[in-house]
Each structure stands twice: as structure tokens, then as C-alpha cells.
mmCIF file of C-alpha atoms in Angstrom:
data_model
loop_
_atom_site.group_PDB
_atom_site.id
_atom_site.type_symbol
_atom_site.label_atom_id
_atom_site.label_comp_id
_atom_site.label_asym_id
_atom_site.label_seq_id
_atom_site.Cartn_x
_atom_site.Cartn_y
_atom_site.Cartn_z
ATOM 1 C CA UNK A 7 122.683 99.885 99.379
ATOM 2 C CA UNK A 8 126.359 99.541 98.560
ATOM 3 C CA UNK A 9 128.046 96.142 98.972
ATOM 4 C CA UNK A 10 128.530 95.084 102.587
ATOM 5 C CA UNK A 11 126.910 93.480 105.594
ATOM 6 C CA UNK A 12 123.707 94.909 107.087
ATOM 7 C CA UNK A 13 121.261 94.316 109.916
ATOM 8 C CA UNK A 14 117.563 94.305 109.068
ATOM 9 C CA UNK A 15 115.513 94.999 112.225
ATOM 10 C CA UNK A 16 111.776 95.281 112.823
ATOM 11 C CA UNK A 17 109.635 96.116 115.847
ATOM 12 C CA UNK A 18 106.193 94.539 115.596
ATOM 13 C CA UNK A 19 103.237 93.461 117.695
ATOM 14 C CA UNK A 20 100.014 91.673 116.958
ATOM 15 C CA UNK A 21 98.215 88.372 117.010
ATOM 16 C CA UNK A 22 98.755 85.157 115.080
ATOM 17 C CA UNK A 23 97.324 81.640 115.366
ATOM 18 C CA UNK A 24 99.374 78.465 115.670
ATOM 19 C CA UNK A 25 99.780 76.896 112.188
ATOM 20 C CA UNK A 26 97.845 79.857 110.730
ATOM 21 C CA UNK A 27 100.785 81.298 108.804
ATOM 22 C CA UNK A 28 103.423 83.913 109.527
ATOM 23 C CA UNK A 29 104.958 87.159 108.314
ATOM 24 C CA UNK A 30 108.343 87.576 106.621
ATOM 25 C CA UNK A 31 110.447 90.613 105.778
ATOM 26 C CA UNK A 32 112.568 89.970 102.711
ATOM 27 C CA UNK A 33 115.378 91.993 101.149
ATOM 28 C CA UNK A 34 116.135 91.048 97.566
ATOM 29 C CA UNK A 35 117.925 92.323 94.498
ATOM 30 C CA UNK A 36 115.672 93.807 91.837
ATOM 31 C CA UNK A 37 116.372 90.728 89.705
ATOM 32 C CA UNK A 38 114.641 88.664 92.416
ATOM 33 C CA UNK A 39 117.674 87.084 94.128
ATOM 34 C CA UNK A 40 117.015 87.012 97.882
ATOM 35 C CA UNK A 41 119.633 88.583 100.153
ATOM 36 C CA UNK A 42 117.952 87.707 103.433
ATOM 37 C CA UNK A 43 114.620 86.888 104.990
ATOM 38 C CA UNK A 44 113.406 87.561 108.519
ATOM 39 C CA UNK A 45 110.577 85.183 109.443
ATOM 40 C CA UNK A 46 108.194 86.363 112.180
ATOM 41 C CA UNK A 47 106.447 83.218 113.396
ATOM 42 C CA UNK A 48 105.085 84.586 116.665
ATOM 43 C CA UNK A 49 103.831 88.050 117.605
ATOM 44 C CA UNK A 50 103.287 89.397 121.106
ATOM 45 C CA UNK A 51 100.639 91.932 122.239
ATOM 46 C CA UNK A 52 103.468 94.427 122.962
ATOM 47 C CA UNK A 53 106.238 95.497 120.579
ATOM 48 C CA UNK A 54 108.984 92.919 120.187
ATOM 49 C CA UNK A 55 112.241 93.285 118.256
ATOM 50 C CA UNK A 56 113.349 90.947 115.472
ATOM 51 C CA UNK A 57 116.571 91.140 113.449
ATOM 52 C CA UNK A 58 118.690 89.354 110.879
ATOM 53 C CA UNK A 59 122.048 89.898 109.171
ATOM 54 C CA UNK A 60 122.302 89.934 105.383
ATOM 55 C CA UNK A 61 124.941 90.814 102.776
ATOM 56 C CA UNK A 62 124.749 92.848 99.600
ATOM 57 C CA UNK A 63 127.235 91.242 97.170
ATOM 58 C CA UNK A 64 130.014 93.263 95.551
ATOM 59 C CA UNK A 65 128.440 92.994 92.097
ATOM 60 C CA UNK A 66 125.144 92.245 90.418
ATOM 61 C CA UNK A 67 122.843 93.836 92.989
ATOM 62 C CA UNK A 68 122.891 97.596 92.472
ATOM 63 C CA UNK A 69 119.299 98.054 93.699
ATOM 64 C CA UNK A 70 117.342 96.240 96.389
ATOM 65 C CA UNK A 71 113.734 95.904 97.454
ATOM 66 C CA UNK A 72 112.230 95.367 100.927
ATOM 67 C CA UNK A 73 108.919 93.495 101.184
ATOM 68 C CA UNK A 74 106.622 92.379 103.985
ATOM 69 C CA UNK A 75 105.088 89.041 103.033
ATOM 70 C CA UNK A 76 102.147 87.168 104.513
ATOM 71 C CA UNK A 77 102.829 83.437 104.358
ATOM 72 C CA UNK A 78 99.884 81.007 104.499
ATOM 73 C CA UNK A 79 99.970 78.210 107.038
ATOM 74 C CA UNK A 80 98.508 74.749 107.424
ATOM 75 C CA UNK A 81 95.209 76.333 108.462
ATOM 76 C CA UNK A 82 95.259 79.843 106.966
ATOM 77 C CA UNK A 83 93.619 82.211 109.447
ATOM 78 C CA UNK A 84 93.604 86.002 109.588
ATOM 79 C CA UNK A 85 96.509 87.547 111.464
ATOM 80 C CA UNK A 86 96.925 91.039 112.863
ATOM 81 C CA UNK A 87 100.263 92.903 112.862
ATOM 82 C CA UNK A 88 101.342 96.442 113.657
ATOM 83 C CA UNK A 89 104.809 97.496 112.522
ATOM 84 C CA UNK A 90 106.306 100.129 114.815
ATOM 85 C CA UNK A 91 109.709 100.375 113.174
ATOM 86 C CA UNK A 92 111.773 98.854 110.378
ATOM 87 C CA UNK A 93 115.427 99.653 109.767
ATOM 88 C CA UNK A 94 118.401 98.539 107.745
ATOM 89 C CA UNK A 95 121.786 99.626 109.072
ATOM 90 C CA UNK A 96 125.366 98.797 108.170
ATOM 91 C CA UNK A 97 126.998 96.144 110.351
ATOM 92 C CA UNK A 98 130.556 97.371 109.793
#
């Protein structure tokens, strides 16, 4: 992505347990520097939309990576998630 401001959006559904962990979408530079993270701490049985703004800096981040992370909780328990859509669009 070229430098600028973007919106990361995801449509997801599923099941999670309280204090059992959560999911996170993260956009980062290839060197590992995070540009933005979208934490999904609650999932519904029907698709729900989640979004977050992030910026790609003018220099030092020519390539980016998008990851879906599973974050352990106080009482790690299996979670179930279905991703219907993920997008990154310019916010300008």
C-alpha cells in the first residue's frame, strides 16, 4: 500500500467465551512495526462488521502484511469464527 490513511474492515461471526481469548486482525510493516490492530473481543451468531483506521507512513514501510491472530485469554477455551469479508480501502 502506498503511504496514506486506510480503513481495515472485517465481517465475522462465531462464538467466543468470556475471558477465553479473542481474535485480532493486524496490519504491520514487513519489518514487524505494527500499523494498526483490530481486536474482536465478541462475536455474534450472525455476521457483524468491525473496522479500524490505520496509516501507512511516508517512508520505511514499502510492504505490509495482514494477519489474523488468536489471542489467549485468562481461561483459554476454543473459539469459533467465520470470516465473511476482509477489506482494506483508502480513507482519502
